[in-house]
PDB file of C-alpha atoms in Angstrom:
ATOM      1  CA  MET A   1       4.138 -22.178   2.902  1.00 90.00           C
ATOM      2  CA  HIS A   2       4.140 -18.399   2.657  1.00 95.00           C
ATOM      3  CA  GLN A   3       5.377 -16.298   5.552  1.00 96.00           C
ATOM      4  CA  LYS A   4       3.333 -13.486   7.012  1.00 96.00           C
ATOM      5  CA  LEU A   5       5.383 -10.395   7.757  1.00 97.00           C
ATOM      6  CA  SER A   6       5.138 -10.944  11.516  1.00 95.00           C
ATOM      7  CA  THR A   7       6.518 -14.479  11.156  1.00 96.00           C
ATOM      8  CA  TYR A   8       9.298 -13.358   8.830  1.00 97.00           C
ATOM      9  CA  LEU A   9      10.419 -10.636  11.254  1.00 97.00           C
ATOM     10  CA  LYS A  10      10.236 -12.915  14.286  1.00 95.00           C
ATOM     11  CA  ASN A  11      12.367 -15.520  12.521  1.00 96.00           C
ATOM     12  CA  LYS A  12      14.908 -12.927  11.376  1.00 96.00           C
ATOM     13  CA  TYR A  13      15.229 -10.835  14.541  1.00 96.00           C
ATOM     14  CA  GLY A  14      14.118 -13.225  17.252  1.00 95.00           C
ATOM     15  CA  GLU A  15      11.514 -10.777  18.566  1.00 94.00           C
ATOM     16  CA  LYS A  16       8.343  -8.981  17.493  1.00 93.00           C
ATOM     17  CA  ILE A  17       9.112  -5.939  15.360  1.00 96.00           C
ATOM     18  CA  TYR A  18       6.609  -3.073  15.082  1.00 95.00           C
ATOM     19  CA  ARG A  19       6.250  -0.398  12.424  1.00 95.00           C
ATOM     20  CA  LEU A  20       6.470   3.292  13.227  1.00 96.00           C
ATOM     21  CA  SER A  21       4.377   5.310  10.756  1.00 94.00           C
ATOM     22  CA  LEU A  22       6.363   8.452   9.958  1.00 95.00           C
ATOM     23  CA  SER A  23       6.212  11.434   7.605  1.00 94.00           C
ATOM     24  CA  SER A  24       9.087  12.652   5.430  1.00 94.00           C
ATOM     25  CA  GLY A  25       7.319  15.813   4.279  1.00 93.00           C
ATOM     26  CA  CYS A  26       7.242  14.669   0.643  1.00 94.00           C
ATOM     27  CA  THR A  27       4.428  15.068  -1.864  1.00 94.00           C
ATOM     28  CA  CYS A  28       3.746  13.242  -5.184  1.00 94.00           C
ATOM     29  CA  PRO A  29       4.309  14.164  -8.835  1.00 94.00           C
ATOM     30  CA  ASN A  30       0.612  13.588  -9.556  1.00 92.00           C
ATOM     31  CA  ARG A  31      -0.282  16.098  -6.836  1.00 93.00           C
ATOM     32  CA  ASP A  32       2.026  18.996  -7.689  1.00 91.00           C
ATOM     33  CA  GLY A  33       1.207  19.172 -11.411  1.00 90.00           C
ATOM     34  CA  SER A  34       4.408  17.521 -12.670  1.00 92.00           C
ATOM     35  CA  ILE A  35       2.427  14.828 -14.506  1.00 90.00           C
ATOM     36  CA  LEU A  36       0.060  15.705 -17.337  1.00 85.00           C
ATOM     37  CA  MET A  37      -3.176  13.984 -18.279  1.00 80.00           C
ATOM     38  CA  PRO A  38      -3.495  12.794 -21.919  1.00 79.00           C
ATOM     39  CA  ASP A  39      -5.298  16.045 -22.717  1.00 81.00           C
ATOM     40  CA  GLY A  40      -2.424  18.098 -21.241  1.00 82.00           C
ATOM     41  CA  THR A  41      -4.145  18.922 -17.935  1.00 85.00           C
ATOM     42  CA  PRO A  42      -1.738  18.776 -14.949  1.00 90.00           C
ATOM     43  CA  LEU A  43      -2.533  16.144 -12.327  1.00 88.00           C
ATOM     44  CA  THR A  44      -2.987  17.844  -8.962  1.00 88.00           C
ATOM     45  CA  GLY A  45      -5.291  15.594  -6.944  1.00 88.00           C
ATOM     46  CA  GLY A  46      -3.197  12.454  -6.667  1.00 91.00           C
ATOM     47  CA  CYS A  47      -4.697   9.000  -7.189  1.00 94.00           C
ATOM     48  CA  THR A  48      -8.457   9.299  -6.895  1.00 95.00           C
ATOM     49  CA  PHE A  49      -8.678   6.830  -3.986  1.00 94.00           C
ATOM     50  CA  CYS A  50      -5.966   8.630  -2.022  1.00 91.00           C
ATOM     51  CA  SER A  51      -6.958  10.708   1.004  1.00 85.00           C
ATOM     52  CA  GLU A  52      -5.606  14.090   1.996  1.00 79.00           C
ATOM     53  CA  GLY A  53      -3.092  12.264   4.180  1.00 68.00           C
ATOM     54  CA  GLY A  54      -1.597  10.510   1.150  1.00 60.00           C
ATOM     55  CA  SER A  55      -2.702   7.021   2.261  1.00 57.00           C
ATOM     56  CA  GLY A  56      -0.859   7.619   5.502  1.00 50.00           C
ATOM     57  CA  ASP A  57      -3.680   8.761   7.737  1.00 50.00           C
ATOM     58  CA  PHE A  58      -2.154   7.032  10.745  1.00 47.00           C
ATOM     59  CA  ALA A  59       1.276   8.627  10.306  1.00 47.00           C
ATOM     60  CA  ALA A  60       2.438  11.327  12.673  1.00 44.00           C
ATOM     61  CA  GLN A  61       1.321  14.637  11.191  1.00 47.00           C
ATOM     62  CA  VAL A  62       4.427  16.706  11.840  1.00 43.00           C
ATOM     63  CA  THR A  63       7.237  17.956   9.643  1.00 48.00           C
ATOM     64  CA  ALA A  64      10.215  15.875   8.575  1.00 46.00           C
ATOM     65  CA  GLY A  65      12.430  18.206  10.596  1.00 51.00           C
ATOM     66  CA  SER A  66      10.852  16.821  13.754  1.00 86.00           C
ATOM     67  CA  ILE A  67      11.723  13.221  13.034  1.00 94.00           C
ATOM     68  CA  ASP A  68      12.977  12.440  16.540  1.00 93.00           C
ATOM     69  CA  GLN A  69       9.681  13.670  17.978  1.00 93.00           C
ATOM     70  CA  GLN A  70       7.723  11.666  15.400  1.00 94.00           C
ATOM     71  CA  ILE A  71       9.562   8.507  16.398  1.00 94.00           C
ATOM     72  CA  GLN A  72       9.076   9.218  20.088  1.00 92.00           C
ATOM     73  CA  ASP A  73       5.349   9.850  19.631  1.00 91.00           C
ATOM     74  CA  ALA A  74       4.904   6.710  17.509  1.00 91.00           C
ATOM     75  CA  LYS A  75       6.807   4.591  20.048  1.00 91.00           C
ATOM     76  CA  GLU A  76       4.661   5.906  22.886  1.00 89.00           C
ATOM     77  CA  LEU A  77       1.522   4.779  21.055  1.00 87.00           C
ATOM     78  CA  ILE A  78       2.958   1.294  20.620  1.00 87.00           C
ATOM     79  CA  SER A  79       4.272   1.132  24.205  1.00 78.00           C
ATOM     80  CA  LYS A  80       0.676   1.107  25.453  1.00 76.00           C
ATOM     81  CA  LYS A  81       0.330  -2.381  23.976  1.00 75.00           C
ATOM     82  CA  THR A  82       3.831  -3.845  24.055  1.00 80.00           C
ATOM     83  CA  ASP A  83       7.357  -3.486  25.372  1.00 83.00           C
ATOM     84  CA  ALA A  84       8.851  -3.651  21.851  1.00 87.00           C
ATOM     85  CA  ARG A  85      12.485  -2.551  21.584  1.00 91.00           C
ATOM     86  CA  HIS A  86      13.113  -2.521  17.831  1.00 96.00           C
ATOM     87  CA  PHE A  87      11.122  -1.052  14.965  1.00 97.00           C
ATOM     88  CA  ILE A  88      10.657  -0.517  11.245  1.00 98.00           C
ATOM     89  CA  ALA A  89      10.817   3.167  10.309  1.00 98.00           C
ATOM     90  CA  TYR A  90       7.915   3.263   7.839  1.00 98.00           C
ATOM     91  CA  PHE A  91       7.575   6.411   5.741  1.00 97.00           C
ATOM     92  CA  GLN A  92       4.122   5.778   4.363  1.00 92.00           C
ATOM     93  CA  SER A  93       2.473   9.021   3.254  1.00 90.00           C
ATOM     94  CA  PHE A  94       2.916  10.221  -0.337  1.00 94.00           C
ATOM     95  CA  SER A  95       6.104   9.443  -2.356  1.00 96.00           C
ATOM     96  CA  ASN A  96       9.112   9.281  -0.094  1.00 98.00           C
ATOM     97  CA  THR A  97      11.808   9.350  -2.777  1.00 98.00           C
ATOM     98  CA  TYR A  98      10.366  12.482  -4.409  1.00 96.00           C
ATOM     99  CA  GLY A  99      12.035  15.735  -3.474  1.00 94.00           C
ATOM    100  CA  ASP A 100      15.382  17.250  -2.537  1.00 96.00           C
ATOM    101  CA  ILE A 101      17.683  14.229  -2.493  1.00 97.00           C
ATOM    102  CA  SER A 102      20.172  15.845  -0.110  1.00 97.00           C
ATOM    103  CA  ARG A 103      17.410  16.540   2.416  1.00 96.00           C
ATOM    104  CA  LEU A 104      16.023  13.026   2.098  1.00 98.00           C
ATOM    105  CA  LYS A 105      19.445  11.447   2.424  1.00 98.00           C
ATOM    106  CA  GLU A 106      20.144  13.417   5.601  1.00 97.00           C
ATOM    107  CA  LEU A 107      16.745  12.475   7.046  1.00 97.00           C
ATOM    108  CA  TYR A 108      16.931   8.761   6.242  1.00 98.00           C
ATOM    109  CA  THR A 109      20.566   8.459   7.312  1.00 98.00           C
ATOM    110  CA  LYS A 110      19.674   9.902  10.704  1.00 97.00           C
ATOM    111  CA  VAL A 111      16.792   7.471  11.093  1.00 98.00           C
ATOM    112  CA  ILE A 112      18.529   4.307   9.898  1.00 98.00           C
ATOM    113  CA  ASN A 113      21.489   4.855  12.225  1.00 98.00           C
ATOM    114  CA  ARG A 114      19.285   4.802  15.336  1.00 98.00           C
ATOM    115  CA  GLU A 115      19.826   1.704  17.471  1.00 97.00           C
ATOM    116  CA  ASP A 116      16.085   1.088  17.808  1.00 96.00           C
ATOM    117  CA  ILE A 117      15.500   1.025  14.022  1.00 98.00           C
ATOM    118  CA  VAL A 118      16.203  -2.264  12.236  1.00 98.00           C
ATOM    119  CA  ILE A 119      14.628  -1.553   8.816  1.00 98.00           C
ATOM    120  CA  LEU A 120      13.952   1.571   6.763  1.00 98.00           C
ATOM    121  CA  SER A 121      10.788   1.220   4.664  1.00 98.00           C
ATOM    122  CA  LEU A 122       9.862   3.871   2.084  1.00 98.00           C
ATOM    123  CA  GLY A 123       6.547   4.040   0.276  1.00 98.00           C
ATOM    124  CA  THR A 124       6.935   5.605  -3.160  1.00 98.00           C
ATOM    125  CA  ARG A 125       6.110   5.497  -6.872  1.00 97.00           C
ATOM    126  CA  PRO A 126       8.064   3.751  -9.648  1.00 98.00           C
ATOM    127  CA  ASP A 127       8.465   7.075 -11.468  1.00 97.00           C
ATOM    128  CA  CYS A 128      10.275   8.471  -8.415  1.00 97.00           C
ATOM    129  CA  ILE A 129      13.255   6.121  -8.725  1.00 98.00           C
ATOM    130  CA  ASP A 130      16.160   7.750 -10.595  1.00 97.00           C
ATOM    131  CA  ASP A 131      19.953   7.394 -10.456  1.00 97.00           C
ATOM    132  CA  SER A 132      20.367   9.757  -7.506  1.00 98.00           C
ATOM    133  CA  VAL A 133      17.665   7.927  -5.540  1.00 98.00           C
ATOM    134  CA  LEU A 134      19.249   4.565  -6.345  1.00 98.00           C
ATOM    135  CA  ALA A 135      22.640   5.792  -5.151  1.00 98.00           C
ATOM    136  CA  MET A 136      21.089   6.941  -1.870  1.00 98.00           C
ATOM    137  CA  LEU A 137      19.214   3.682  -1.370  1.00 98.00           C
ATOM    138  CA  LYS A 138      22.300   1.570  -2.045  1.00 98.00           C
ATOM    139  CA  GLU A 139      24.288   3.580   0.493  1.00 98.00           C
ATOM    140  CA  LEU A 140      21.573   3.294   3.134  1.00 98.00           C
ATOM    141  CA  ASN A 141      21.168  -0.415   2.418  1.00 98.00           C
ATOM    142  CA  GLN A 142      24.798  -0.925   3.422  1.00 98.00           C
ATOM    143  CA  ILE A 143      23.891   0.270   6.931  1.00 98.00           C
ATOM    144  CA  LYS A 144      20.656  -1.664   7.471  1.00 98.00           C
ATOM    145  CA  PRO A 145      17.986  -3.222   5.224  1.00 98.00           C
ATOM    146  CA  VAL A 146      16.025  -0.789   3.065  1.00 98.00           C
ATOM    147  CA  TRP A 147      12.591  -1.717   1.739  1.00 98.00           C
ATOM    148  CA  ILE A 148      10.937   0.132  -1.129  1.00 98.00           C
ATOM    149  CA  GLU A 149       7.156  -0.160  -1.287  1.00 98.00           C
ATOM    150  CA  LEU A 150       5.828   0.540  -4.775  1.00 98.00           C
ATOM    151  CA  GLY A 151       2.189   1.522  -5.328  1.00 96.00           C
ATOM    152  CA  LEU A 152       1.314  -0.486  -8.443  1.00 98.00           C
ATOM    153  CA  GLN A 153      -2.312  -1.353  -7.497  1.00 98.00           C
ATOM    154  CA  THR A 154      -3.108  -2.974 -10.868  1.00 98.00           C
ATOM    155  CA  ILE A 155      -1.520  -3.918 -14.208  1.00 98.00           C
ATOM    156  CA  ASN A 156      -4.711  -2.857 -16.017  1.00 97.00           C
ATOM    157  CA  GLU A 157      -3.719   0.310 -17.885  1.00 97.00           C
ATOM    158  CA  GLU A 158      -7.310   1.498 -18.270  1.00 96.00           C
ATOM    159  CA  SER A 159      -7.917   1.164 -14.526  1.00 96.00           C
ATOM    160  CA  ALA A 160      -4.691   3.056 -13.852  1.00 96.00           C
ATOM    161  CA  ARG A 161      -5.804   5.907 -16.092  1.00 95.00           C
ATOM    162  CA  ARG A 162      -9.177   6.058 -14.354  1.00 94.00           C
ATOM    163  CA  PHE A 163      -7.691   6.516 -10.889  1.00 95.00           C
ATOM    164  CA  HIS A 164      -4.962   8.869 -12.179  1.00 94.00           C
ATOM    165  CA  ARG A 165      -1.947   6.722 -11.310  1.00 96.00           C
ATOM    166  CA  GLY A 166       0.083   8.792 -13.716  1.00 94.00           C
ATOM    167  CA  TYR A 167       2.502   6.165 -15.065  1.00 96.00           C
ATOM    168  CA  GLU A 168       2.354   3.097 -17.320  1.00 96.00           C
ATOM    169  CA  LEU A 169       3.281  -0.466 -16.439  1.00 98.00           C
ATOM    170  CA  LYS A 170       6.608  -0.204 -18.270  1.00 98.00           C
ATOM    171  CA  VAL A 171       7.672   2.438 -15.722  1.00 97.00           C
ATOM    172  CA  PHE A 172       7.040  -0.039 -12.911  1.00 98.00           C
ATOM    173  CA  GLU A 173       8.972  -2.735 -14.769  1.00 98.00           C
ATOM    174  CA  LYS A 174      12.010  -0.496 -15.175  1.00 98.00           C
ATOM    175  CA  ALA A 175      11.968   0.622 -11.535  1.00 98.00           C
ATOM    176  CA  TYR A 176      11.564  -2.940 -10.285  1.00 98.00           C
ATOM    177  CA  LYS A 177      14.496  -4.155 -12.367  1.00 98.00           C
ATOM    178  CA  THR A 178      16.826  -1.372 -11.249  1.00 98.00           C
ATOM    179  CA  LEU A 179      15.865  -1.715  -7.588  1.00 98.00           C
ATOM    180  CA  LYS A 180      16.465  -5.465  -7.572  1.00 98.00           C
ATOM    181  CA  GLU A 181      19.779  -5.038  -9.387  1.00 97.00           C
ATOM    182  CA  ALA A 182      20.758  -2.603  -6.640  1.00 97.00           C
ATOM    183  CA  GLY A 183      19.992  -5.218  -3.979  1.00 97.00           C
ATOM    184  CA  ILE A 184      16.930  -3.432  -2.584  1.00 98.00           C
ATOM    185  CA  THR A 185      13.981  -5.329  -1.106  1.00 98.00           C
ATOM    186  CA  VAL A 186      10.779  -4.497  -3.026  1.00 98.00           C
ATOM    187  CA  VAL A 187       7.226  -4.721  -1.697  1.00 98.00           C
ATOM    188  CA  VAL A 188       4.325  -4.074  -4.099  1.00 98.00           C
ATOM    189  CA  HIS A 189       0.896  -2.698  -3.179  1.00 98.00           C
ATOM    190  CA  VAL A 190      -2.192  -4.124  -4.914  1.00 98.00           C
ATOM    191  CA  ILE A 191      -5.797  -2.910  -4.554  1.00 98.00           C
ATOM    192  CA  LEU A 192      -8.510  -5.512  -5.072  1.00 98.00           C
ATOM    193  CA  GLY A 193     -11.897  -4.208  -6.204  1.00 97.00           C
ATOM    194  CA  LEU A 194     -11.026  -1.125  -8.249  1.00 97.00           C
ATOM    195  CA  PRO A 195     -13.918   0.349 -10.285  1.00 96.00           C
ATOM    196  CA  TYR A 196     -14.829  -1.705 -13.356  1.00 95.00           C
ATOM    197  CA  GLU A 197     -12.285  -4.439 -12.559  1.00 96.00           C
ATOM    198  CA  THR A 198     -13.453  -8.053 -12.645  1.00 95.00           C
ATOM    199  CA  LYS A 199     -12.099 -10.885 -10.553  1.00 96.00           C
ATOM    200  CA  GLU A 200     -10.117 -11.973 -13.600  1.00 96.00           C
ATOM    201  CA  ASP A 201      -8.520  -8.518 -13.818  1.00 96.00           C
ATOM    202  CA  MET A 202      -7.431  -8.703 -10.183  1.00 97.00           C
ATOM    203  CA  LEU A 203      -6.005 -12.195 -10.562  1.00 98.00           C
ATOM    204  CA  LYS A 204      -4.106 -11.101 -13.692  1.00 98.00           C
ATOM    205  CA  THR A 205      -2.277  -8.506 -11.602  1.00 98.00           C
ATOM    206  CA  VAL A 206      -1.270 -11.086  -8.993  1.00 98.00           C
ATOM    207  CA  LYS A 207      -0.300 -13.640 -11.636  1.00 98.00           C
ATOM    208  CA  TYR A 208       1.900 -11.009 -13.284  1.00 98.00           C
ATOM    209  CA  LEU A 209       3.627 -10.255  -9.968  1.00 98.00           C
ATOM    210  CA  ALA A 210       4.086 -13.989  -9.384  1.00 98.00           C
ATOM    211  CA  THR A 211       6.184 -14.229 -12.569  1.00 98.00           C
ATOM    212  CA  LEU A 212       8.569 -11.358 -11.818  1.00 98.00           C
ATOM    213  CA  ASP A 213      12.251 -12.209 -12.056  1.00 97.00           C
ATOM    214  CA  PRO A 214      13.885 -11.807  -9.606  1.00 97.00           C
ATOM    215  CA  ALA A 215      10.957 -12.970  -7.490  1.00 98.00           C
ATOM    216  CA  LEU A 216       8.917 -10.383  -5.634  1.00 98.00           C
ATOM    217  CA  ASP A 217      10.064  -9.926  -2.027  1.00 98.00           C
ATOM    218  CA  GLY A 218       6.760  -8.865  -0.520  1.00 98.00           C
ATOM    219  CA  ILE A 219       3.165  -7.916  -1.307  1.00 98.00           C
ATOM    220  CA  LYS A 220       0.417  -5.873   0.310  1.00 98.00           C
ATOM    221  CA  LEU A 221      -3.107  -6.831  -0.683  1.00 98.00           C
ATOM    222  CA  GLN A 222      -5.872  -4.411   0.177  1.00 96.00           C
ATOM    223  CA  ASN A 223      -9.552  -4.075  -0.646  1.00 96.00           C
ATOM    224  CA  LEU A 224     -10.673  -0.842  -2.267  1.00 97.00           C
ATOM    225  CA  GLN A 225     -11.884   1.622   0.342  1.00 96.00           C
ATOM    226  CA  ILE A 226     -13.992   4.682  -0.371  1.00 96.00           C
ATOM    227  CA  LEU A 227     -12.863   7.488   1.933  1.00 96.00           C
ATOM    228  CA  LYS A 228     -14.641  10.781   2.432  1.00 95.00           C
ATOM    229  CA  GLY A 229     -12.899  13.722   0.802  1.00 94.00           C
ATOM    230  CA  THR A 230     -11.307  11.741  -2.022  1.00 95.00           C
ATOM    231  CA  ALA A 231     -12.018  12.165  -5.728  1.00 95.00           C
ATOM    232  CA  MET A 232     -13.227   8.575  -5.850  1.00 96.00           C
ATOM    233  CA  TYR A 233     -15.722   9.381  -3.100  1.00 96.00           C
ATOM    234  CA  GLN A 234     -17.239  11.974  -5.430  1.00 96.00           C
ATOM    235  CA  ASP A 235     -17.315   9.375  -8.220  1.00 95.00           C
ATOM    236  CA  TYR A 236     -19.089   7.050  -5.794  1.00 95.00           C
ATOM    237  CA  LEU A 237     -21.682   9.711  -4.906  1.00 95.00           C
ATOM    238  CA  ASN A 238     -22.267  10.444  -8.596  1.00 93.00           C
ATOM    239  CA  TRP A 239     -22.713   6.737  -9.273  1.00 91.00           C
ATOM    240  CA  LYS A 240     -25.269   6.420  -6.461  1.00 89.00           C
ATOM    241  CA  GLU A 241     -27.142   9.428  -7.777  1.00 87.00           C
ATOM    242  CA  ARG A 242     -27.301   7.892 -11.258  1.00 83.00           C
ATOM    243  CA  ALA A 243     -28.506   4.637  -9.696  1.00 78.00           C
ATOM    244  CA  ARG A 244     -31.294   6.443  -7.861  1.00 77.00           C
ATOM    245  CA  SER A 245     -32.452   8.029 -11.089  1.00 74.00           C
ATOM    246  CA  LYS A 246     -32.967   4.615 -12.687  1.00 68.00           C
ATOM    247  CA  GLN A 247     -36.104   2.546 -12.312  1.00 52.00           C
ATOM    248  CA  ASP A 248     -34.166  -0.403 -10.890  1.00 51.00           C
ATOM    249  CA  THR A 249     -32.413   0.636  -7.692  1.00 49.00           C
ATOM    250  CA  VAL A 250     -28.775  -0.430  -7.471  1.00 50.00           C
ATOM    251  CA  VAL A 251     -27.790  -1.724  -4.043  1.00 48.00           C
ATOM    252  CA  ALA A 252     -24.138  -1.554  -2.927  1.00 45.00           C
ATOM    253  CA  GLY A 253     -22.862  -1.910  -6.459  1.00 45.00           C
ATOM    254  CA  LYS A 254     -24.217  -5.395  -7.004  1.00 48.00           C
ATOM    255  CA  ASN A 255     -25.751  -4.441 -10.384  1.00 46.00           C
ATOM    256  CA  SER A 256     -23.167  -1.934 -11.543  1.00 51.00           C
ATOM    257  CA  GLU A 257     -19.985  -2.344 -13.537  1.00 68.00           C
ATOM    258  CA  GLU A 258     -18.545   0.810 -12.006  1.00 89.00           C
ATOM    259  CA  PHE A 259     -18.547   0.032  -8.275  1.00 92.00           C
ATOM    260  CA  TYR A 260     -18.804  -3.465  -6.894  1.00 92.00           C
ATOM    261  CA  PHE A 261     -18.003  -3.943  -3.219  1.00 94.00           C
ATOM    262  CA  MET A 262     -17.200  -7.507  -2.314  1.00 96.00           C
ATOM    263  CA  ASP A 263     -18.621  -8.767   0.949  1.00 96.00           C
ATOM    264  CA  MET A 264     -16.239 -10.192   3.524  1.00 97.00           C
ATOM    265  CA  GLU A 265     -16.604 -13.789   2.357  1.00 97.00           C
ATOM    266  CA  GLU A 266     -15.934 -12.880  -1.276  1.00 97.00           C
ATOM    267  CA  TYR A 267     -12.949 -10.759  -0.401  1.00 98.00           C
ATOM    268  CA  THR A 268     -11.298 -13.258   1.937  1.00 98.00           C
ATOM    269  CA  ASP A 269     -11.815 -16.051  -0.606  1.00 98.00           C
ATOM    270  CA  LEU A 270     -10.113 -13.876  -3.227  1.00 98.00           C
ATOM    271  CA  VAL A 271      -7.167 -13.118  -0.941  1.00 98.00           C
ATOM    272  CA  ALA A 272      -6.588 -16.833  -0.365  1.00 98.00           C
ATOM    273  CA  GLU A 273      -6.700 -17.390  -4.130  1.00 98.00           C
ATOM    274  CA  CYS A 274      -4.181 -14.584  -4.681  1.00 98.00           C
ATOM    275  CA  ILE A 275      -1.736 -15.873  -2.080  1.00 98.00           C
ATOM    276  CA  ALA A 276      -1.850 -19.361  -3.585  1.00 97.00           C
ATOM    277  CA  LEU A 277      -0.626 -17.893  -6.890  1.00 98.00           C
ATOM    278  CA  LEU A 278       2.490 -16.275  -5.416  1.00 98.00           C
ATOM    279  CA  PRO A 279       5.931 -17.819  -4.910  1.00 97.00           C
ATOM    280  CA  GLU A 280       6.422 -19.077  -1.364  1.00 97.00           C
ATOM    281  CA  THR A 281       9.408 -16.730  -1.043  1.00 97.00           C
ATOM    282  CA  THR A 282       7.097 -13.702  -1.324  1.00 98.00           C
ATOM    283  CA  VAL A 283       6.337 -12.412   2.177  1.00 98.00           C
ATOM    284  CA  ILE A 284       2.697 -11.442   2.780  1.00 98.00           C
ATOM    285  CA  HIS A 285       2.843  -7.980   4.347  1.00 97.00           C
ATOM    286  CA  ARG A 286      -0.878  -7.194   4.324  1.00 97.00           C
ATOM    287  CA  MET A 287      -4.129  -8.958   3.497  1.00 97.00           C
ATOM    288  CA  THR A 288      -6.754  -6.293   4.219  1.00 95.00           C
ATOM    289  CA  GLY A 289      -7.189  -2.550   4.517  1.00 89.00           C
ATOM    290  CA  ASP A 290      -7.599  -0.609   7.730  1.00 81.00           C
ATOM    291  CA  GLY A 291      -9.116   2.767   6.842  1.00 84.00           C
ATOM    292  CA  PRO A 292      -9.863   5.513   9.379  1.00 89.00           C
ATOM    293  CA  ARG A 293     -13.302   4.975  10.913  1.00 91.00           C
ATOM    294  CA  LYS A 294     -14.230   8.644  10.552  1.00 93.00           C
ATOM    295  CA  LEU A 295     -13.490   8.618   6.793  1.00 94.00           C
ATOM    296  CA  LEU A 296     -14.565   5.152   5.653  1.00 96.00           C
ATOM    297  CA  VAL A 297     -17.725   4.943   3.533  1.00 96.00           C
ATOM    298  CA  GLU A 298     -17.403   1.505   1.887  1.00 95.00           C
ATOM    299  CA  PRO A 299     -17.019  -1.360   2.659  1.00 96.00           C
ATOM    300  CA  LEU A 300     -18.048  -1.011   6.306  1.00 95.00           C
ATOM    301  CA  TRP A 301     -17.413  -4.660   7.179  1.00 96.00           C
ATOM    302  CA  THR A 302     -13.691  -3.845   7.228  1.00 95.00           C
ATOM    303  CA  LEU A 303     -14.233  -1.951  10.490  1.00 94.00           C
ATOM    304  CA  ASP A 304     -14.635  -5.297  12.279  1.00 95.00           C
ATOM    305  CA  LYS A 305     -10.934  -5.954  11.937  1.00 93.00           C
ATOM    306  CA  LYS A 306     -10.809  -8.857  14.381  1.00 94.00           C
ATOM    307  CA  ARG A 307     -13.519 -10.750  12.502  1.00 96.00           C
ATOM    308  CA  VAL A 308     -11.869 -10.070   9.150  1.00 96.00           C
ATOM    309  CA  LEU A 309      -8.455 -11.240  10.339  1.00 94.00           C
ATOM    310  CA  ASN A 310      -9.924 -14.349  11.961  1.00 95.00           C
ATOM    311  CA  THR A 311     -11.673 -15.204   8.683  1.00 97.00           C
ATOM    312  CA  LEU A 312      -8.476 -14.667   6.702  1.00 96.00           C
ATOM    313  CA  THR A 313      -6.524 -16.820   9.164  1.00 93.00           C
ATOM    314  CA  ARG A 314      -9.048 -19.637   8.762  1.00 95.00           C
ATOM    315  CA  LYS A 315      -9.146 -19.477   4.968  1.00 95.00           C
ATOM    316  CA  CYS A 316      -5.372 -19.127   4.578  1.00 95.00           C
ATOM    317  CA  ARG A 317      -4.448 -21.705   7.250  1.00 92.00           C
ATOM    318  CA  ASP A 318      -2.854 -24.034   4.724  1.00 91.00           C
ATOM    319  CA  LEU A 319      -1.043 -21.193   2.921  1.00 93.00           C
ATOM    320  CA  LEU A 320       0.568 -19.166   5.717  1.00 92.00           C
ATOM    321  CA  GLU A 321       2.910 -19.774   8.616  1.00 80.00           C
TER     322      GLU A 321
END
């Protein structure tokens, strides 16, 4: 059976471990113009589904120089629900290996040496893993476990171009290989339901990850979410406007190749199918998205998190421990 992250952590540390969402003050190469579109235009908006918070809308919104305060604030939020003593320092927003390596090394060394931190987890991009980053990660990994979370989302190159990922699959493959050779734990993010992607496209991505060698350490599965203020939100509005101009009204994407929003039953069935494809050694870190209520436009059924998780638990009962 596959282990959920909570089970894996409980077995390893003998207690419940919570994540602290933190900010390193980094940006992304497809936000600062470092990456060029095929026509030579600099990418400045990030991935089209990504919000202003860099997919880290729940992270503490303070500077990296205030890391002790960030940790204290994040712990206080968790302390309202639990008496947890140990945590994962999760740098989620933007690309957390992109920037001044000396500054990042000082920041992450300070965090990983805290007694209350048991794991350092860094969300980043495969094109932000170079020799200097690898050297830093290997050094930190000698102190405590370091996890690198790579935003792959899909292996479909056309989909990746549409949402402005800014790198090809071969870049991911190189980064994955070098990270695993360095002894770093790798977690990969996948989005299910990207524009124009079929169920077969989504399963191809998971099947590809299931064949990685060495085997993938962890995976985060998430349904596509349309958030206000993103470039994809504008694409969504344009699509709805085109639908309204047609004689046959399109409802919630059901008759469109561009946007198709799975209902809860479809999505949870797909998640169970994806998990069944993966090696049992791959830890399941996430099975659904949890977008900010004030920003979420589609799909709204994800706001009923308890119902979604209960449905996933029922459908994945024979797959997860």
